[in-house]
Every structure is written in C-alpha cells, then in structure tokens.
Amino acid sequence: EARLRVEKEAQARTEEEARLRVIAEARARTEEEARIKAEEEAQARAQEARLRAEAEEEARIKAETEAMAREEEEALIKVELEASVKQDEGSVKNESNKNALKESFLARLTSAASTNEEKTASKGSDQGIVLSTSGAQGKVISDKVPMKKQKKMSEMTKGEMIEYLAKFPPIVPKPYCEFRINGKVIRGQLEKKTGEMVFIKQGYGKRPIKCDIRQIETVAILNL
C-alpha cells in the first residue's frame, strides 16, 4: 500500500511537471508571437512614418519650386512690361528722329555710292549691274523707291549694293529686298555682312539665310 502511494505520488508529480511544461511552452510561444507582432507593428509604423516624411518633403519641395517658378514668371512679366513701356515711350520719342536719320543716312550713302561709281566706271569693270531699270532683266526697282534714289542705285554693282545695304545702322529700318541666290528668289532684309558672308532675314518665324556673296546673282530693293 505504501508502495502504491509512492508510485501514485510520483506519477502525479510527473503529470504536474508535464502540465507545467506545456503551460510554459505555450506561454513562451505566446510571448514570442507577441514580440514578433510588436516588431512587425513597429516596423510598419516606422515605414509609414518614413513614407509620410518623404511625401511631406516632396510636397514641400514642390511648393517651393512652384513658388520660385511663380516669382520668376512674375519677375519676367514685370521686366517685359517695363521694357515694353520703355520701348513704347522710346518709339514715341524717336519716331520722328528715326525718319530724319533714315533720310539723312540714305542721302549720304547713295551720294557716296554714286561718286564711287563715277570713279570706277572708266576702268571697264565687268561686274554685273544688279539694279537696272531696263534690259533683259526688266525693271527690278520697286515704284515705291523714290526716283531720286533710283537713279543712283541703278548704277550700283552687286557688290556696291550689298555694301550699301550692310551699312544701314541698327536704328534705321532695313530695306526690303529681293535676292536671287543660286537661281532661287528670296525676299527679306540684309541683316549683316561678315567678310564674304551675308545674313538675310526673312519674314517672322523663318530662319535667317546665310550665304556667300558669290552665290547672290542679283539684288533688288523693293521698298525703302
């Protein structure tokens, strides 16, 4: 009987130990799961905070960029407006001066060209006459050009006419001309001459033409 009691007590202890071990293992698993869950939640919160911070930074940069763009645009509009006002004021003040300067410049330039032509005519120059009121090429000077100037311009050679057009100062409107370049007719204004190269400005939105003087066959002033 004593032996049976001892065996029962031993068995009871064994069962209790097993039960306690199961409980401890379950508690450990629960704690591990809770720890893992807490870490995942912490990582998720950190990721969310990081994304929120990045979004806020992007929004801040975007707002600053837009603000700078608006400031630059407003400054540009202000500058353009001020320039336009000054240009309008200058145009009103200088319109009569421009016309007077143009007439004076044309008179001096055509007079000089005529004198130079008289000096060189006796040498038998074989350069082709670019502006002519008669002959195979027909009338190439517009009726809008004053007769007083036509008489002198018609005696110019191609090279003299190009030099004449190139000497117009920036303040004087460039004459509107017709150029025959390699057989093709181009209308525009001789913007500038650099060495043997000339730059012809066409209408609005068209790119200037760059060509060698030797490519130009004829030059006709259509309108001064």
PDB file of C-alpha atoms in Angstrom:
ATOM      1  CA  GLU A   1       0.000   0.000   0.000  1.00  0.00           C
ATOM      2  CA  ALA A   2       2.844   2.362   0.828  1.00  0.00           C
ATOM      3  CA  ARG A   3       4.493   1.454  -2.464  1.00  0.00           C
ATOM      4  CA  LEU A   4       1.348   2.151  -4.423  1.00  0.00           C
ATOM      5  CA  ARG A   5       1.016   5.507  -2.720  1.00  0.00           C
ATOM      6  CA  VAL A   6       4.578   6.387  -3.621  1.00  0.00           C
ATOM      7  CA  GLU A   7       4.026   5.387  -7.232  1.00  0.00           C
ATOM      8  CA  LYS A   8       0.841   7.440  -7.428  1.00  0.00           C
ATOM      9  CA  GLU A   9       2.605  10.444  -5.973  1.00  0.00           C
ATOM     10  CA  ALA A  10       5.460  10.040  -8.445  1.00  0.00           C
ATOM     11  CA  GLN A  11       3.045   9.735 -11.320  1.00  0.00           C
ATOM     12  CA  ALA A  12       1.148  12.759 -10.109  1.00  0.00           C
ATOM     13  CA  ARG A  13       4.369  14.775  -9.952  1.00  0.00           C
ATOM     14  CA  THR A  14       5.290  13.645 -13.435  1.00  0.00           C
ATOM     15  CA  GLU A  15       1.915  14.665 -14.796  1.00  0.00           C
ATOM     16  CA  GLU A  16       2.114  18.000 -12.995  1.00  0.00           C
ATOM     17  CA  GLU A  17       5.560  18.645 -14.380  1.00  0.00           C
ATOM     18  CA  ALA A  18       4.337  17.755 -17.860  1.00  0.00           C
ATOM     19  CA  ARG A  19       1.359  20.077 -17.455  1.00  0.00           C
ATOM     20  CA  LEU A  20       3.560  22.894 -16.216  1.00  0.00           C
ATOM     21  CA  ARG A  21       5.986  22.306 -19.080  1.00  0.00           C
ATOM     22  CA  VAL A  22       3.129  22.517 -21.605  1.00  0.00           C
ATOM     23  CA  ILE A  23       1.902  25.706 -19.976  1.00  0.00           C
ATOM     24  CA  ALA A  24       5.418  27.190 -20.009  1.00  0.00           C
ATOM     25  CA  GLU A  25       5.912  26.288 -23.654  1.00  0.00           C
ATOM     26  CA  ALA A  26       2.541  27.779 -24.575  1.00  0.00           C
ATOM     27  CA  ARG A  27       3.387  30.940 -22.646  1.00  0.00           C
ATOM     28  CA  ALA A  28       6.768  31.131 -24.384  1.00  0.00           C
ATOM     29  CA  ARG A  29       5.144  30.741 -27.822  1.00  0.00           C
ATOM     30  CA  THR A  30       2.592  33.400 -26.955  1.00  0.00           C
ATOM     31  CA  GLU A  31       5.295  35.760 -25.787  1.00  0.00           C
ATOM     32  CA  GLU A  32       7.376  35.093 -28.932  1.00  0.00           C
ATOM     33  CA  GLU A  33       4.383  35.679 -31.159  1.00  0.00           C
ATOM     34  CA  ALA A  34       3.607  38.870 -29.277  1.00  0.00           C
ATOM     35  CA  ARG A  35       7.214  40.028 -29.620  1.00  0.00           C
ATOM     36  CA  ILE A  36       7.241  39.294 -33.368  1.00  0.00           C
ATOM     37  CA  LYS A  37       3.914  41.053 -33.784  1.00  0.00           C
ATOM     38  CA  ALA A  38       5.185  44.050 -31.857  1.00  0.00           C
ATOM     39  CA  GLU A  39       8.309  44.218 -34.014  1.00  0.00           C
ATOM     40  CA  GLU A  40       6.246  43.989 -37.215  1.00  0.00           C
ATOM     41  CA  GLU A  41       3.912  46.697 -35.996  1.00  0.00           C
ATOM     42  CA  ALA A  42       6.887  48.875 -35.052  1.00  0.00           C
ATOM     43  CA  GLN A  43       8.430  48.336 -38.489  1.00  0.00           C
ATOM     44  CA  ALA A  44       5.104  49.148 -40.135  1.00  0.00           C
ATOM     45  CA  ARG A  45       4.773  52.325 -38.097  1.00  0.00           C
ATOM     46  CA  ALA A  46       8.357  53.282 -38.952  1.00  0.00           C
ATOM     47  CA  GLN A  47       7.747  52.608 -42.654  1.00  0.00           C
ATOM     48  CA  GLU A  48       4.541  54.626 -42.528  1.00  0.00           C
ATOM     49  CA  ALA A  49       6.334  57.497 -40.786  1.00  0.00           C
ATOM     50  CA  ARG A  50       9.143  57.346 -43.332  1.00  0.00           C
ATOM     51  CA  LEU A  51       6.707  57.417 -46.272  1.00  0.00           C
ATOM     52  CA  ARG A  52       4.795  60.261 -44.659  1.00  0.00           C
ATOM     53  CA  ALA A  53       8.018  62.210 -44.143  1.00  0.00           C
ATOM     54  CA  GLU A  54       9.063  61.605 -47.771  1.00  0.00           C
ATOM     55  CA  ALA A  55       5.635  62.719 -49.006  1.00  0.00           C
ATOM     56  CA  GLU A  56       5.818  65.851 -46.859  1.00  0.00           C
ATOM     57  CA  GLU A  57       9.340  66.585 -48.156  1.00  0.00           C
ATOM     58  CA  GLU A  58       8.227  66.112 -51.754  1.00  0.00           C
ATOM     59  CA  ALA A  59       5.234  68.365 -51.146  1.00  0.00           C
ATOM     60  CA  ARG A  60       7.489  70.998 -49.567  1.00  0.00           C
ATOM     61  CA  ILE A  61       9.950  70.863 -52.487  1.00  0.00           C
ATOM     62  CA  LYS A  62       7.086  71.018 -54.986  1.00  0.00           C
ATOM     63  CA  ALA A  63       5.573  74.012 -53.192  1.00  0.00           C
ATOM     64  CA  GLU A  64       8.945  75.793 -53.097  1.00  0.00           C
ATOM     65  CA  THR A  65       9.569  75.029 -56.784  1.00  0.00           C
ATOM     66  CA  GLU A  66       6.125  76.295 -57.765  1.00  0.00           C
ATOM     67  CA  ALA A  67       6.624  79.403 -55.632  1.00  0.00           C
ATOM     68  CA  MET A  68      10.015  80.071 -57.253  1.00  0.00           C
ATOM     69  CA  ALA A  69       8.521  79.498 -60.710  1.00  0.00           C
ATOM     70  CA  ARG A  70       5.716  81.947 -59.929  1.00  0.00           C
ATOM     71  CA  GLU A  71       8.202  84.519 -58.640  1.00  0.00           C
ATOM     72  CA  GLU A  72      10.400  84.100 -61.731  1.00  0.00           C
ATOM     73  CA  GLU A  73       7.385  84.343 -64.022  1.00  0.00           C
ATOM     74  CA  GLU A  74       6.123  87.444 -62.216  1.00  0.00           C
ATOM     75  CA  ALA A  75       9.603  88.981 -62.368  1.00  0.00           C
ATOM     76  CA  LEU A  76       9.861  88.171 -66.089  1.00  0.00           C
ATOM     77  CA  ILE A  77       6.429  89.648 -66.772  1.00  0.00           C
ATOM     78  CA  LYS A  78       7.411  92.742 -64.804  1.00  0.00           C
ATOM     79  CA  VAL A  79      10.670  93.106 -66.756  1.00  0.00           C
ATOM     80  CA  GLU A  80       8.898  92.577 -70.077  1.00  0.00           C
ATOM     81  CA  LEU A  81       6.197  95.066 -69.095  1.00  0.00           C
ATOM     82  CA  GLU A  82       8.771  97.658 -68.070  1.00  0.00           C
ATOM     83  CA  ALA A  83      10.734  97.040 -71.266  1.00  0.00           C
ATOM     84  CA  SER A  84       7.549  97.343 -73.316  1.00  0.00           C
ATOM     85  CA  VAL A  85       6.638 100.609 -71.616  1.00  0.00           C
ATOM     86  CA  LYS A  86      10.144 101.979 -72.171  1.00  0.00           C
ATOM     87  CA  GLN A  87      10.088 100.801 -75.787  1.00  0.00           C
ATOM     88  CA  ASP A  88       6.735 102.456 -76.363  1.00  0.00           C
ATOM     89  CA  GLU A  89       7.992 105.657 -74.786  1.00  0.00           C
ATOM     90  CA  GLY A  90      11.173 105.465 -76.852  1.00  0.00           C
ATOM     91  CA  SER A  91       9.216 104.752 -80.025  1.00  0.00           C
ATOM     92  CA  VAL A  92       7.055 107.817 -79.477  1.00  0.00           C
ATOM     93  CA  LYS A  93      10.096 109.999 -78.789  1.00  0.00           C
ATOM     94  CA  ASN A  94      12.302 108.615 -81.554  1.00  0.00           C
ATOM     95  CA  GLU A  95       9.867 108.026 -84.423  1.00  0.00           C
ATOM     96  CA  SER A  96      10.449 111.432 -85.989  1.00  0.00           C
ATOM     97  CA  ASN A  97      14.186 111.185 -85.300  1.00  0.00           C
ATOM     98  CA  LYS A  98      14.314 107.774 -86.984  1.00  0.00           C
ATOM     99  CA  ASN A  99      12.676 109.058 -90.135  1.00  0.00           C
ATOM    100  CA  ALA A 100      15.007 112.044 -90.254  1.00  0.00           C
ATOM    101  CA  LEU A 101      18.050 109.866 -89.619  1.00  0.00           C
ATOM    102  CA  LYS A 102      16.974 107.387 -92.274  1.00  0.00           C
ATOM    103  CA  GLU A 103      16.579 110.077 -94.924  1.00  0.00           C
ATOM    104  CA  SER A 104      19.900 111.658 -93.977  1.00  0.00           C
ATOM    105  CA  PHE A 105      21.696 108.313 -93.991  1.00  0.00           C
ATOM    106  CA  LEU A 106      20.224 107.275 -97.334  1.00  0.00           C
ATOM    107  CA  ALA A 107      21.156 110.613 -98.876  1.00  0.00           C
ATOM    108  CA  ARG A 108      24.775 110.376 -97.697  1.00  0.00           C
ATOM    109  CA  LEU A 109      25.123 106.702 -98.614  1.00  0.00           C
ATOM    110  CA  THR A 110      23.638 106.958-102.108  1.00  0.00           C
ATOM    111  CA  SER A 111      25.678 110.087-102.807  1.00  0.00           C
ATOM    112  CA  ALA A 112      28.871 108.256-101.829  1.00  0.00           C
ATOM    113  CA  ALA A 113      27.914 105.246-103.943  1.00  0.00           C
ATOM    114  CA  SER A 114      27.254 107.463-106.959  1.00  0.00           C
ATOM    115  CA  THR A 115      30.627 109.191-106.588  1.00  0.00           C
ATOM    116  CA  ASN A 116      32.408 105.854-106.300  1.00  0.00           C
ATOM    117  CA  GLU A 117      30.631 104.536-109.387  1.00  0.00           C
ATOM    118  CA  GLU A 118      31.746 107.543-111.431  1.00  0.00           C
ATOM    119  CA  LYS A 119      35.350 106.890-110.411  1.00  0.00           C
ATOM    120  CA  THR A 120      35.277 103.202-111.291  1.00  0.00           C
ATOM    121  CA  ALA A 121      33.117 103.300-114.456  1.00  0.00           C
ATOM    122  CA  SER A 122      36.040 104.358-116.691  1.00  0.00           C
ATOM    123  CA  LYS A 123      38.026 101.260-115.689  1.00  0.00           C
ATOM    124  CA  GLY A 124      35.722  98.950-117.658  1.00  0.00           C
ATOM    125  CA  SER A 125      34.506  96.985-114.677  1.00  0.00           C
ATOM    126  CA  ASP A 126      32.987  93.675-115.760  1.00  0.00           C
ATOM    127  CA  GLN A 127      30.847  93.308-112.629  1.00  0.00           C
ATOM    128  CA  GLY A 128      27.173  92.759-113.439  1.00  0.00           C
ATOM    129  CA  ILE A 129      24.788  95.619-112.694  1.00  0.00           C
ATOM    130  CA  VAL A 130      22.393  94.340-110.081  1.00  0.00           C
ATOM    131  CA  LEU A 131      19.789  97.099-110.142  1.00  0.00           C
ATOM    132  CA  SER A 132      18.626  98.154-113.589  1.00  0.00           C
ATOM    133  CA  THR A 133      15.528  99.841-114.958  1.00  0.00           C
ATOM    134  CA  SER A 134      15.921  98.385-118.447  1.00  0.00           C
ATOM    135  CA  GLY A 135      17.468  95.470-120.328  1.00  0.00           C
ATOM    136  CA  ALA A 136      16.895  91.719-120.334  1.00  0.00           C
ATOM    137  CA  GLN A 137      16.297  91.543-116.574  1.00  0.00           C
ATOM    138  CA  GLY A 138      13.474  94.096-116.730  1.00  0.00           C
ATOM    139  CA  LYS A 139      12.566  96.608-114.033  1.00  0.00           C
ATOM    140  CA  VAL A 140      13.867  95.380-110.696  1.00  0.00           C
ATOM    141  CA  ILE A 141      13.444  98.516-108.541  1.00  0.00           C
ATOM    142  CA  SER A 142      10.027  98.974-106.955  1.00  0.00           C
ATOM    143  CA  ASP A 143       7.947 102.042-107.766  1.00  0.00           C
ATOM    144  CA  LYS A 144       7.955 102.700-104.002  1.00  0.00           C
ATOM    145  CA  VAL A 145      11.637 103.685-104.136  1.00  0.00           C
ATOM    146  CA  PRO A 146      11.935 107.474-104.750  1.00  0.00           C
ATOM    147  CA  MET A 147      13.108 108.351-108.267  1.00  0.00           C
ATOM    148  CA  LYS A 148      15.952 110.455-106.890  1.00  0.00           C
ATOM    149  CA  LYS A 149      17.422 107.380-105.199  1.00  0.00           C
ATOM    150  CA  GLN A 150      16.591 105.022-108.086  1.00  0.00           C
ATOM    151  CA  LYS A 151      18.802 106.957-110.407  1.00  0.00           C
ATOM    152  CA  LYS A 152      21.855 106.476-108.218  1.00  0.00           C
ATOM    153  CA  MET A 153      21.064 102.930-107.066  1.00  0.00           C
ATOM    154  CA  SER A 154      20.580 101.733-110.632  1.00  0.00           C
ATOM    155  CA  GLU A 155      24.256 102.444-111.279  1.00  0.00           C
ATOM    156  CA  MET A 156      25.482 100.244-108.410  1.00  0.00           C
ATOM    157  CA  THR A 157      27.125  96.886-108.950  1.00  0.00           C
ATOM    158  CA  LYS A 158      26.088  93.859-106.923  1.00  0.00           C
ATOM    159  CA  GLY A 159      28.988  94.286-104.506  1.00  0.00           C
ATOM    160  CA  GLU A 160      28.283  98.005-104.043  1.00  0.00           C
ATOM    161  CA  MET A 161      24.616  97.322-103.396  1.00  0.00           C
ATOM    162  CA  ILE A 162      25.438  94.723-100.754  1.00  0.00           C
ATOM    163  CA  GLU A 163      27.887  97.125 -99.098  1.00  0.00           C
ATOM    164  CA  TYR A 164      25.204  99.811 -99.273  1.00  0.00           C
ATOM    165  CA  LEU A 165      22.658  97.582 -97.515  1.00  0.00           C
ATOM    166  CA  ALA A 166      25.189  96.374 -94.931  1.00  0.00           C
ATOM    167  CA  LYS A 167      25.980  99.926 -93.801  1.00  0.00           C
ATOM    168  CA  PHE A 168      22.486 100.661 -92.510  1.00  0.00           C
ATOM    169  CA  PRO A 169      22.753 101.449 -88.769  1.00  0.00           C
ATOM    170  CA  PRO A 170      20.547  99.451 -86.341  1.00  0.00           C
ATOM    171  CA  ILE A 171      18.239 102.409 -85.715  1.00  0.00           C
ATOM    172  CA  VAL A 172      17.356 102.700 -89.424  1.00  0.00           C
ATOM    173  CA  PRO A 173      14.848 100.107 -90.765  1.00  0.00           C
ATOM    174  CA  LYS A 174      16.484  97.783 -93.287  1.00  0.00           C
ATOM    175  CA  PRO A 175      15.212  97.996 -96.905  1.00  0.00           C
ATOM    176  CA  TYR A 176      13.053  95.094 -98.040  1.00  0.00           C
ATOM    177  CA  CYS A 177      14.829  93.422-100.954  1.00  0.00           C
ATOM    178  CA  GLU A 178      14.597  90.598-103.453  1.00  0.00           C
ATOM    179  CA  PHE A 179      17.696  88.383-103.708  1.00  0.00           C
ATOM    180  CA  ARG A 180      18.308  85.803-106.411  1.00  0.00           C
ATOM    181  CA  ILE A 181      20.552  83.167-104.851  1.00  0.00           C
ATOM    182  CA  ASN A 182      21.642  80.219-107.000  1.00  0.00           C
ATOM    183  CA  GLY A 183      18.563  80.763-109.171  1.00  0.00           C
ATOM    184  CA  LYS A 184      16.144  80.908-106.223  1.00  0.00           C
ATOM    185  CA  VAL A 185      14.321  84.144-105.356  1.00  0.00           C
ATOM    186  CA  ILE A 186      14.422  85.105-101.670  1.00  0.00           C
ATOM    187  CA  ARG A 187      12.759  88.189-100.212  1.00  0.00           C
ATOM    188  CA  GLY A 188      13.907  89.756 -96.986  1.00  0.00           C
ATOM    189  CA  GLN A 189      16.338  92.181 -95.380  1.00  0.00           C
ATOM    190  CA  LEU A 190      20.133  92.041 -95.398  1.00  0.00           C
ATOM    191  CA  GLU A 191      20.728  91.769 -91.663  1.00  0.00           C
ATOM    192  CA  LYS A 192      24.533  91.949 -91.655  1.00  0.00           C
ATOM    193  CA  LYS A 193      27.691  91.207 -93.641  1.00  0.00           C
ATOM    194  CA  THR A 194      30.730  89.428 -92.212  1.00  0.00           C
ATOM    195  CA  GLY A 195      33.625  89.160 -94.623  1.00  0.00           C
ATOM    196  CA  GLU A 196      32.283  87.408 -97.704  1.00  0.00           C
ATOM    197  CA  MET A 197      29.219  86.064 -95.875  1.00  0.00           C
ATOM    198  CA  VAL A 198      25.855  87.814 -95.643  1.00  0.00           C
ATOM    199  CA  PHE A 199      22.880  87.080 -93.406  1.00  0.00           C
ATOM    200  CA  ILE A 200      19.420  87.642 -94.899  1.00  0.00           C
ATOM    201  CA  LYS A 201      16.493  87.989 -92.512  1.00  0.00           C
ATOM    202  CA  GLN A 202      13.236  86.595 -93.891  1.00  0.00           C
ATOM    203  CA  GLY A 203       9.713  87.016 -92.541  1.00  0.00           C
ATOM    204  CA  TYR A 204       8.545  86.327 -88.999  1.00  0.00           C
ATOM    205  CA  GLY A 205       9.101  82.743 -87.898  1.00  0.00           C
ATOM    206  CA  LYS A 206      11.626  81.948 -90.654  1.00  0.00           C
ATOM    207  CA  ARG A 207      15.290  81.272 -90.009  1.00  0.00           C
ATOM    208  CA  PRO A 208      17.837  83.760 -91.409  1.00  0.00           C
ATOM    209  CA  ILE A 209      19.689  82.647 -94.539  1.00  0.00           C
ATOM    210  CA  LYS A 210      23.489  82.597 -94.524  1.00  0.00           C
ATOM    211  CA  CYS A 211      25.251  82.581 -97.871  1.00  0.00           C
ATOM    212  CA  ASP A 212      28.400  83.632 -99.685  1.00  0.00           C
ATOM    213  CA  ILE A 213      28.254  86.859-101.672  1.00  0.00           C
ATOM    214  CA  ARG A 214      29.310  84.906-104.753  1.00  0.00           C
ATOM    215  CA  GLN A 215      26.096  82.861-104.527  1.00  0.00           C
ATOM    216  CA  ILE A 216      23.990  86.013-104.903  1.00  0.00           C
ATOM    217  CA  GLU A 217      23.171  86.700-108.556  1.00  0.00           C
ATOM    218  CA  THR A 218      21.067  89.862-108.245  1.00  0.00           C
ATOM    219  CA  VAL A 219      19.784  92.230-105.568  1.00  0.00           C
ATOM    220  CA  ALA A 220      16.676  94.392-105.980  1.00  0.00           C
ATOM    221  CA  ILE A 221      15.387  96.876-103.395  1.00  0.00           C
ATOM    222  CA  LEU A 222      11.616  96.538-103.255  1.00  0.00           C
ATOM    223  CA  ASN A 223      10.841  99.044-100.544  1.00  0.00           C
ATOM    224  CA  LEU A 224      12.909 101.511 -98.538  1.00  0.00           C
TER     225      LEU A 224
END
